[in-house]
Coordinates of C-alpha atoms in Angstrom, one line a residue:
Chain A
X1 CA 87.6 181.7 125.3
X2 CA 84.6 179.9 123.7
X3 CA 85.4 176.4 122.2
X4 CA 84.9 176.4 118.5
X5 CA 84.5 173.1 116.6
X6 CA 86.7 173.4 113.5
X7 CA 84.2 171.3 111.6
X8 CA 81.8 174.2 111.6
X9 CA 84.1 175.9 109.1
X10 CA 84.0 173.0 106.6
X11 CA 81.8 173.2 103.5
X12 CA 78.9 170.8 103.2
X13 CA 80.9 168.8 100.6
X14 CA 83.9 168.6 102.9
X15 CA 81.8 167.4 105.7
X16 CA 80.3 164.5 103.7
X17 CA 83.8 163.5 102.5
X18 CA 85.0 163.5 106.1
X19 CA 82.1 161.5 107.3
X20 CA 82.7 158.9 104.6
X21 CA 86.2 158.8 105.8
X22 CA 85.1 157.8 109.3
X23 CA 84.7 161.1 111.0
X24 CA 81.2 160.7 112.6
X25 CA 81.1 164.2 114.0
X26 CA 81.0 165.6 110.5
X27 CA 77.5 164.3 109.8
X28 CA 76.2 165.9 113.0
X29 CA 77.5 169.3 112.0
X30 CA 75.6 168.9 108.7
X31 CA 72.4 168.0 110.5
X32 CA 72.7 171.1 112.8
X33 CA 73.6 173.3 109.9
X34 CA 70.4 172.5 108.0
X35 CA 68.1 172.2 111.0
X36 CA 66.4 175.5 110.6
X37 CA 66.5 175.8 106.8
X38 CA 65.4 172.3 105.9
X39 CA 62.8 172.1 108.6
X40 CA 61.4 175.5 107.4
X41 CA 61.2 174.2 103.8
X42 CA 59.5 170.9 104.9
X43 CA 57.1 172.6 107.2
X44 CA 56.0 174.9 104.4
X45 CA 55.9 172.0 101.9
X46 CA 53.9 169.4 103.9
X47 CA 51.9 171.8 106.0
X48 CA 52.2 169.9 109.3
X49 CA 54.9 170.3 112.0
X50 CA 54.9 166.6 113.1
X51 CA 55.0 165.3 109.5
X52 CA 57.8 167.8 108.8
X53 CA 59.8 166.5 111.6
X54 CA 59.4 162.9 110.4
X55 CA 60.4 163.9 106.9
X56 CA 63.4 165.8 108.3
X57 CA 64.7 162.8 110.1
X58 CA 64.0 160.5 107.2
X59 CA 65.8 162.8 104.9
X60 CA 69.0 162.6 106.9
X61 CA 68.6 158.9 107.3
X62 CA 68.4 158.6 103.5
X63 CA 71.5 160.8 103.2
X64 CA 73.3 158.7 105.6
X65 CA 72.3 155.5 103.8
X66 CA 73.3 156.9 100.4
X67 CA 76.5 158.5 101.6
X68 CA 78.7 155.9 99.9
X69 CA 77.2 157.1 96.6
X70 CA 78.3 160.6 97.1
X71 CA 80.8 161.9 94.5
X72 CA 83.3 164.3 96.0
X73 CA 82.8 167.8 94.7
X74 CA 79.1 167.4 93.9
X75 CA 77.0 170.1 95.6
X76 CA 75.3 168.8 98.6
X77 CA 72.6 171.3 99.1
X78 CA 70.6 170.4 95.9
X79 CA 71.1 166.7 96.6
X80 CA 69.7 167.2 100.2
X81 CA 66.7 169.1 98.8
X82 CA 66.1 166.4 96.2
X83 CA 66.0 163.7 98.9
X84 CA 63.9 165.9 101.2
X85 CA 61.4 166.7 98.4
X86 CA 61.0 163.0 97.5
X87 CA 60.6 162.1 101.1
X88 CA 58.0 164.9 101.5
X89 CA 56.0 163.7 98.5
X90 CA 56.0 160.1 99.8
X91 CA 55.0 161.2 103.3
X92 CA 52.1 163.3 101.9
X93 CA 50.9 160.4 99.8
X94 CA 51.0 158.1 102.8
X95 CA 49.0 160.6 104.8
X96 CA 46.6 161.3 102.0
X97 CA 47.7 164.9 101.7
X98 CA 49.0 164.6 98.1
X99 CA 47.2 166.8 95.6
X100 CA 46.0 164.9 92.6
X101 CA 48.2 165.9 89.7
X102 CA 46.4 168.3 87.5
X103 CA 45.1 166.5 84.4
X104 CA 46.0 169.5 82.3
X105 CA 49.5 169.8 83.8
X106 CA 51.1 169.3 80.4
X107 CA 48.9 171.9 78.9
X108 CA 49.7 174.3 81.7
X109 CA 53.4 173.9 81.1
X110 CA 54.2 176.8 78.9
X111 CA 57.0 176.5 76.4
X112 CA 59.8 179.1 76.2
X113 CA 57.9 181.0 73.5
X114 CA 55.0 181.7 75.9
X115 CA 57.2 183.0 78.7
X116 CA 57.3 186.5 77.3
X117 CA 53.5 186.6 77.1
X118 CA 53.3 185.4 80.8
X119 CA 55.5 188.2 81.9
X120 CA 53.4 190.7 80.0
X121 CA 50.3 189.2 81.7
X122 CA 52.0 189.8 85.1
X123 CA 52.8 193.3 84.3
X124 CA 49.5 194.4 82.9
X125 CA 47.7 193.2 86.1
X126 CA 49.9 195.2 88.4
X127 CA 50.0 194.8 92.2
X128 CA 46.7 193.8 93.7
X129 CA 44.5 194.8 96.7
X130 CA 46.3 192.2 98.8
X131 CA 49.0 194.8 99.4
X132 CA 46.6 196.8 101.4
X133 CA 45.7 194.1 104.0
X134 CA 47.1 194.0 107.5
X135 CA 50.2 191.8 107.7
X136 CA 49.1 188.7 109.5
X137 CA 45.9 188.4 107.4
X138 CA 48.1 189.1 104.3
X139 CA 50.5 186.4 105.4
X140 CA 47.7 183.9 105.8
X141 CA 46.2 184.8 102.5
X142 CA 49.5 184.5 100.7
X143 CA 50.2 181.2 102.4
X144 CA 46.7 179.9 101.4
X145 CA 47.1 181.0 97.8
X146 CA 50.5 179.3 97.5
X147 CA 49.1 176.1 99.1
X148 CA 46.2 176.2 96.6
X149 CA 48.5 176.1 93.6
X150 CA 48.9 172.7 91.8
X151 CA 51.8 170.9 93.4
X152 CA 54.1 171.1 90.3
X153 CA 53.8 174.9 90.5
X154 CA 53.9 175.2 94.3
X155 CA 57.2 173.3 94.4
X156 CA 59.0 175.9 92.2
X157 CA 57.6 178.9 94.1
X158 CA 58.8 177.5 97.4
X159 CA 62.2 176.4 96.1
X160 CA 62.9 179.6 94.1
X161 CA 61.4 182.3 96.3
X162 CA 61.5 180.9 99.8
X163 CA 64.5 178.7 99.7
X164 CA 66.5 180.9 97.3
X165 CA 67.7 178.1 95.0
X166 CA 68.9 178.7 91.5
X167 CA 67.0 177.6 88.4
X168 CA 69.5 174.8 87.6
X169 CA 69.5 173.6 91.2
X170 CA 65.7 173.4 91.1
X171 CA 65.9 171.6 87.8
X172 CA 68.1 169.0 89.4
X173 CA 65.9 168.6 92.4
X174 CA 62.7 168.2 90.3
X175 CA 64.4 166.3 87.5
X176 CA 63.1 168.7 84.8
X177 CA 64.8 170.9 82.3
X178 CA 65.7 174.5 83.3
X179 CA 63.2 175.8 80.8
X180 CA 60.4 173.9 82.5
X181 CA 61.4 175.5 85.9
X182 CA 61.2 179.0 84.3
X183 CA 57.8 178.4 82.7
X184 CA 56.3 176.8 85.8
X185 CA 57.5 179.7 87.9
X186 CA 56.0 182.2 85.6
X187 CA 52.7 180.3 85.4
X188 CA 52.7 180.1 89.2
X189 CA 53.1 183.8 89.5
X190 CA 50.2 184.4 87.1
X191 CA 48.0 182.2 89.1
X192 CA 49.0 183.9 92.4
X193 CA 48.2 187.2 91.0
X194 CA 44.8 186.0 89.9
X195 CA 44.1 184.6 93.3
X196 CA 45.2 187.9 95.1
X197 CA 43.1 190.0 92.7
X198 CA 40.0 187.9 93.4
X199 CA 40.3 187.8 97.2
X200 CA 36.7 188.6 98.3
X201 CA 37.5 190.5 101.5
X202 CA 39.7 192.8 99.4
X203 CA 36.8 194.1 97.4
X204 CA 36.0 197.7 98.2
X205 CA 39.2 198.2 100.3
Chain B
X1 CA 66.7 188.6 78.0
X2 CA 63.0 189.1 78.9
X3 CA 62.7 185.4 79.9
X4 CA 65.3 186.1 82.6
X5 CA 63.5 189.0 84.2
X6 CA 61.6 186.9 86.8
X7 CA 64.7 184.8 87.5
X8 CA 66.7 188.0 88.0
X9 CA 64.1 189.4 90.4
X10 CA 64.1 186.1 92.4
X11 CA 67.9 185.8 92.2
X12 CA 67.5 182.4 90.7
X13 CA 69.9 182.9 87.8
X14 CA 73.5 181.7 87.8
X15 CA 76.3 184.2 88.3
X16 CA 77.2 184.7 84.7
X17 CA 73.6 185.2 83.6
X18 CA 73.1 187.8 86.4
X19 CA 76.1 189.7 85.1
X20 CA 74.7 189.6 81.6
X21 CA 71.3 190.8 82.9
X22 CA 72.8 193.7 84.8
X23 CA 74.7 194.8 81.7
X24 CA 71.4 194.5 79.7
X25 CA 69.5 196.5 82.3
X26 CA 72.1 199.3 82.3
X27 CA 71.7 199.6 78.6
X28 CA 67.8 199.3 78.6
X29 CA 66.1 201.6 81.2
X30 CA 62.7 200.3 80.1
X31 CA 63.8 196.8 81.2
X32 CA 64.8 198.3 84.6
X33 CA 61.3 199.6 85.0
X34 CA 59.9 196.2 84.3
X35 CA 62.1 194.8 87.0
X36 CA 60.8 197.3 89.4
X37 CA 57.3 196.5 88.4
X38 CA 57.9 192.7 88.8
X39 CA 59.3 193.3 92.3
X40 CA 56.1 195.1 93.3
X41 CA 54.0 192.2 92.0
X42 CA 56.0 189.7 93.9
X43 CA 56.1 191.7 97.1
X44 CA 53.1 190.0 98.8
X45 CA 55.1 186.7 98.9
X46 CA 57.5 188.5 101.3
X47 CA 54.8 188.7 104.0
X48 CA 55.1 184.8 104.4
X49 CA 58.9 184.8 104.4
X50 CA 59.4 183.9 108.1
X51 CA 59.9 180.2 108.7
X52 CA 58.6 178.6 112.0
X53 CA 61.5 177.6 114.2
X54 CA 62.2 173.9 114.3
X55 CA 61.0 172.0 117.4
X56 CA 63.5 172.0 120.2
X57 CA 66.1 169.2 120.0
X58 CA 65.2 168.3 116.4
X59 CA 68.8 167.9 115.3
X60 CA 69.7 166.0 118.4
X61 CA 66.9 163.5 118.0
X62 CA 67.8 163.1 114.3
X63 CA 71.4 162.4 115.2
X64 CA 70.3 159.9 117.9
X65 CA 68.2 158.1 115.4
X66 CA 71.1 157.9 113.0
X67 CA 73.3 156.5 115.8
X68 CA 70.6 153.8 116.4
X69 CA 70.7 153.1 112.7
X70 CA 74.5 152.8 112.9
X71 CA 74.2 150.2 115.6
X72 CA 71.7 148.2 113.5
X73 CA 74.0 148.4 110.5
X74 CA 76.9 146.7 112.4
X75 CA 77.5 143.3 110.7
X76 CA 76.1 140.4 112.6
X77 CA 78.7 138.2 114.3
X78 CA 79.0 135.2 112.0
X79 CA 78.3 131.8 113.5
X80 CA 80.8 129.0 113.1
X81 CA 79.1 126.1 111.4
X82 CA 79.7 122.8 113.2
X83 CA 82.0 120.4 111.4
X84 CA 80.3 117.5 109.7
X85 CA 80.6 114.3 111.6
X86 CA 79.7 112.0 108.8
X87 CA 83.0 112.5 106.9
X88 CA 84.2 109.3 105.3
X89 CA 87.0 107.3 107.2
X90 CA 90.5 108.3 106.1
X91 CA 92.2 105.9 103.7
X92 CA 95.7 104.7 104.5
X93 CA 97.9 107.8 104.8
X94 CA 101.4 108.3 103.5
X95 CA 104.1 110.4 105.2
X96 CA 103.3 113.4 103.0
X97 CA 99.7 113.2 104.0
X98 CA 100.7 113.5 107.6
X99 CA 102.9 116.4 106.9
X100 CA 100.2 118.3 105.1
X101 CA 97.6 117.5 107.8
X102 CA 100.0 118.7 110.5
X103 CA 100.7 122.0 108.6
X104 CA 97.0 122.6 108.2
X105 CA 96.3 121.8 111.8
X106 CA 99.1 124.1 112.9
X107 CA 97.7 127.1 111.0
X108 CA 94.1 126.3 112.1
X109 CA 95.2 126.2 115.7
X110 CA 97.1 129.5 115.3
X111 CA 94.3 131.3 113.5
X112 CA 91.0 130.2 115.0
X113 CA 91.4 131.4 118.6
X114 CA 92.4 135.0 117.6
X115 CA 89.5 135.0 115.1
X116 CA 87.1 133.9 117.7
X117 CA 88.4 136.4 120.1
X118 CA 88.1 139.2 117.5
X119 CA 84.5 138.2 116.8
X120 CA 83.7 138.1 120.5
X121 CA 85.3 141.5 121.0
X122 CA 83.3 143.0 118.2
X123 CA 80.1 141.6 119.5
X124 CA 80.8 143.0 123.0
X125 CA 81.7 146.4 121.5
X126 CA 78.3 146.5 119.7
X127 CA 76.5 145.5 122.9
X128 CA 78.3 148.2 124.8
X129 CA 77.3 150.7 122.1
X130 CA 73.7 149.7 122.5
X131 CA 74.1 150.2 126.2
X132 CA 75.4 153.7 125.7
X133 CA 72.7 154.4 123.1
X134 CA 70.0 153.6 125.7
X135 CA 71.8 155.9 128.2
X136 CA 71.9 158.6 125.5
X137 CA 68.1 158.3 124.9
X138 CA 67.6 158.7 128.7
X139 CA 69.9 161.8 128.7
X140 CA 68.0 163.3 125.8
X141 CA 64.7 162.7 127.5
X142 CA 66.0 164.3 130.7
X143 CA 67.2 167.3 128.8
X144 CA 63.7 167.7 127.3
X145 CA 62.2 168.2 130.8
X146 CA 61.2 171.7 131.7
X147 CA 61.7 171.1 135.4
X148 CA 63.0 168.4 137.8
X149 CA 61.8 168.4 141.4
X150 CA 65.2 167.3 142.8
X151 CA 67.0 170.1 141.1
X152 CA 65.2 173.5 141.1
X153 CA 68.0 174.9 138.9
X154 CA 67.3 172.5 136.1
X155 CA 66.6 174.1 132.8
X156 CA 65.6 172.5 129.5
X157 CA 68.6 171.4 127.5
X158 CA 70.8 170.6 130.5
X159 CA 72.1 167.1 131.3
X160 CA 72.5 165.9 134.9
X161 CA 75.4 167.5 136.7
X162 CA 76.6 166.3 140.1
X163 CA 77.4 169.8 141.4
X164 CA 73.6 170.0 142.0
X165 CA 74.0 167.5 144.8
X166 CA 75.4 168.1 148.2
X167 CA 78.7 166.5 149.0
X168 CA 79.6 163.7 149.4
X169 CA 76.8 162.6 147.0
X170 CA 78.0 164.8 144.2
X171 CA 79.8 162.1 142.2
X172 CA 79.7 161.4 138.5
X173 CA 77.9 158.0 138.7
X174 CA 74.8 159.7 140.2
X175 CA 73.8 160.6 136.6
X176 CA 72.2 157.1 136.1
X177 CA 70.0 157.1 139.3
X178 CA 69.1 160.7 138.5
X179 CA 67.8 159.7 135.0
X180 CA 65.8 156.9 136.5
X181 CA 64.4 159.1 139.2
X182 CA 63.4 161.7 136.7
X183 CA 61.5 159.0 134.7
X184 CA 63.8 159.5 131.7
X185 CA 65.3 156.0 131.8
X186 CA 64.0 152.6 132.8
X187 CA 66.0 150.7 135.3
X188 CA 65.9 147.6 133.1
X189 CA 66.9 149.4 129.9
X190 CA 70.6 149.5 130.6
X191 CA 73.5 147.7 132.3
X192 CA 75.9 149.7 134.4
X193 CA 78.5 147.1 133.5
X194 CA 80.1 147.0 130.1
X195 CA 79.4 143.6 128.4
X196 CA 83.1 143.2 127.9
X197 CA 83.6 143.2 131.6
X198 CA 80.8 141.0 132.9
X199 CA 77.2 140.0 132.7
X200 CA 74.4 142.6 132.6
X201 CA 73.9 144.5 135.8
X202 CA 70.9 146.8 136.1
X203 CA 71.3 149.8 138.4
X204 CA 70.8 148.4 141.9
X205 CA 69.8 151.4 144.0
X206 CA 67.5 154.4 143.6
X207 CA 68.5 157.9 144.2
X208 CA 66.8 157.9 147.6
X209 CA 68.7 154.6 148.5
X210 CA 72.0 156.3 147.7
X211 CA 71.3 159.5 149.5
X212 CA 70.4 157.5 152.6
X213 CA 73.9 155.9 152.7
X214 CA 75.9 157.6 155.5
X215 CA 78.4 160.0 154.3
X216 CA 81.3 158.0 155.8
X217 CA 80.3 154.9 153.7
X218 CA 79.4 156.7 150.5
X219 CA 83.0 157.0 149.3
X220 CA 83.2 153.2 149.1
X221 CA 79.9 152.8 147.4
X222 CA 80.2 155.6 144.8
X223 CA 82.5 153.8 142.3
X224 CA 80.0 150.9 142.2
X225 CA 77.0 153.0 141.1
X226 CA 78.2 152.9 137.4
X227 CA 81.3 150.7 137.6
X228 CA 82.1 150.5 133.8
X229 CA 81.5 154.0 132.5
X230 CA 82.7 157.5 132.9
X231 CA 80.5 160.6 132.8
X232 CA 81.1 164.3 132.2
X233 CA 82.6 166.3 135.1
X234 CA 81.7 169.6 133.4
X235 CA 84.1 172.5 132.8
X236 CA 84.9 175.9 134.1
X237 CA 83.5 178.9 132.3
X238 CA 85.2 182.3 131.8
X239 CA 84.1 183.3 135.4
X240 CA 85.7 180.1 136.8
X241 CA 82.3 178.6 137.7
X242 CA 81.8 174.9 137.0
X243 CA 79.1 174.3 134.5
X244 CA 77.6 171.0 133.5
X245 CA 77.1 169.5 130.0
X246 CA 74.3 170.7 127.8
X247 CA 72.5 169.3 124.8
X248 CA 73.2 172.3 122.6
X249 CA 76.9 172.6 123.5
X250 CA 79.4 172.3 120.7
X251 CA 79.8 168.5 120.4
X252 CA 81.7 167.1 123.3
X253 CA 82.1 163.7 125.0
X254 CA 79.4 162.9 127.5
X255 CA 79.7 159.2 128.5
X256 CA 82.4 156.7 127.7
X257 CA 84.0 153.4 128.7
X258 CA 85.9 153.7 132.0
X259 CA 89.5 155.0 131.7
X260 CA 92.4 153.0 133.1
X261 CA 92.7 153.7 136.8
X262 CA 95.3 153.3 139.5
X263 CA 93.3 153.2 142.7
X264 CA 90.6 155.9 142.3
X265 CA 92.6 158.2 140.0
X266 CA 93.0 157.9 136.3
X267 CA 96.4 157.0 135.0
X268 CA 97.9 160.3 133.6
X269 CA 98.9 159.9 129.9
X270 CA 97.5 156.4 130.3
X271 CA 96.1 154.3 127.4
X272 CA 92.6 153.5 126.3
X273 CA 89.8 152.0 128.4
X274 CA 90.5 148.5 129.7
X275 CA 86.9 147.5 128.8
X276 CA 87.8 146.6 125.3
X277 CA 91.3 145.3 125.7
X278 CA 92.9 148.7 125.7
X279 CA 92.2 149.0 121.9
X280 CA 89.8 151.9 122.3
X281 CA 86.6 153.1 123.9
X282 CA 83.0 153.8 123.0
X283 CA 82.1 157.4 123.4
X284 CA 78.6 159.0 123.5
X285 CA 78.6 162.7 122.6
X286 CA 76.4 165.6 123.7
X287 CA 74.5 165.6 120.4
X288 CA 73.6 161.9 120.8
X289 CA 75.9 160.3 118.4
X290 CA 78.1 157.3 119.3
X291 CA 81.5 156.4 118.1
X292 CA 84.2 153.8 118.9
X293 CA 87.5 155.7 119.0
X294 CA 90.9 154.2 119.2
X295 CA 92.5 157.1 121.0
X296 CA 91.5 158.9 124.2
X297 CA 92.1 162.3 122.5
X298 CA 89.1 164.2 121.1
X299 CA 90.3 167.0 118.9
X300 CA 93.6 167.0 120.7
X301 CA 92.0 166.9 124.2
X302 CA 92.4 164.0 126.6
X303 CA 88.9 163.1 127.5
X304 CA 89.8 161.5 130.9
X305 CA 91.9 164.2 132.5
X306 CA 91.8 168.0 132.4
X307 CA 94.7 170.3 131.2
X308 CA 96.2 170.0 134.7
X309 CA 96.1 166.1 134.4
X310 CA 93.5 166.0 137.1
X311 CA 90.3 164.0 137.1
X312 CA 88.2 167.1 137.8
X313 CA 86.1 169.7 135.9
X314 CA 87.7 170.9 132.7
X315 CA 89.8 174.1 133.0
X316 CA 87.9 175.8 130.2
X317 CA 85.0 175.0 127.8
X318 CA 87.3 173.2 125.4
X319 CA 88.7 170.9 128.1
X320 CA 86.4 167.8 128.3
X321 CA 86.8 165.4 131.3
X322 CA 84.9 162.2 131.9
X323 CA 85.3 160.8 135.4
X324 CA 84.6 157.4 136.9
X325 CA 81.5 156.8 139.0
X326 CA 83.2 158.1 142.2
X327 CA 84.8 161.1 140.7
X328 CA 83.9 164.7 141.5
X329 CA 84.4 168.0 139.8
X330 CA 86.9 169.2 142.3
X331 CA 90.6 168.0 141.9
X332 CA 91.9 164.6 142.9
X333 CA 95.5 163.6 143.2
X334 CA 96.9 162.3 139.9
X335 CA 98.9 159.2 139.8
X336 CA 102.0 159.3 137.5
X337 CA 102.7 156.3 135.3

């Protein structure tokens, strides 16, 4: 009969409480649980496997250091992503990979009243020629188009679409209101559609 | 509700809002069409869904780094400040002064030695943990090897296991010379003697030296290879085969302070390691983390004997056994307390 560690059945929150109570094994379970998911997020975010590994380790080091501040019951996953995102931003700055903030970021932040018009914009354009490209080329083009977004838009696309986080979790991670998350996401999708529609190799396909 | 359409398609709404949206969509078919349209627009993102796998051993390296941080975070042993010698000469004392001085002296004499002892024990415990940490680093590096010339059966992820050596050289303590031979550990990086037991002792002999010892003499030498620590004897799988420890096993003890022994056998139902005064033992786990534990039970399992109270391979995967340097995976006679 295979040996099952009972800690693997604990929630993230329970693991942190147990670790704070002196059960060192609990933190290891948390690291293993998020190994694939968090590395995948960081690899996508920073764009480099070695840097992603550094940031992954630093994230858990920070979590370990701040563990005493943890309030029992507070969701761990958004907190972990918050730390990871800050670590990723710092790492990219140190390595000169940080995109300069768009000067017109404030202007690009649509308010709630413009969300409807953004949706209509998405709908009128319809699916683009990128759909017709072979899958590896399509994957690369999609990745390139997401990477080309201003960072404040790229963050929400990655967190919402690829990491499957809720609006309010993303709002907590990025320290912005939920409305801002929505409008950034909508603006990001409009930009992506523009990029996909203009892909030169797609013309004439 | 329109502002929620994208969030609904991305499943980014909270549960209550999703419920409201579904009710809205049931009542508004044109909104359902817009959802279908939005899904088609977002479809290209799916082609980049797959995440690259993490590098092998990422979690283990992270845990090892946290263990190193834990060692650094241990409070420094405070130093006793020397008493000032330029204190003014005492004035003429009365009887009550002598009584007070005698009481103070009594308490100081009673308290200082145990305090000093505690501080010294703490320092030795931390030095022992550092020793185990270095061993752990060596073990991780060994497990990262794709091959090892001495053991054709070595696979990435496996830790040293003595069943790979011919008898009588298949003893637990051979793990240290194996690590050094494989280039995973520097001879000067560790001490095979716990700091609580004696001064630092680097591994004295190479794997070749040990293999050259005549079989008849090896039994006497084997316990001296790693005199202060115990290493995994592996466990039996469902087919009854003895398998060694692996990095990606569920977390299990890998190396620890030596158990109490009577002769060459562990004391059954005995107490903690004698290395730290019988108060506990440092344990290095397969995932690289270190802990000082005050009981020899890990999740209800005695880490120094198997379920049959033998110093031999565990009877099943949940049965962890750490044996002294001269121990082997096959049974030894237990000694009853």
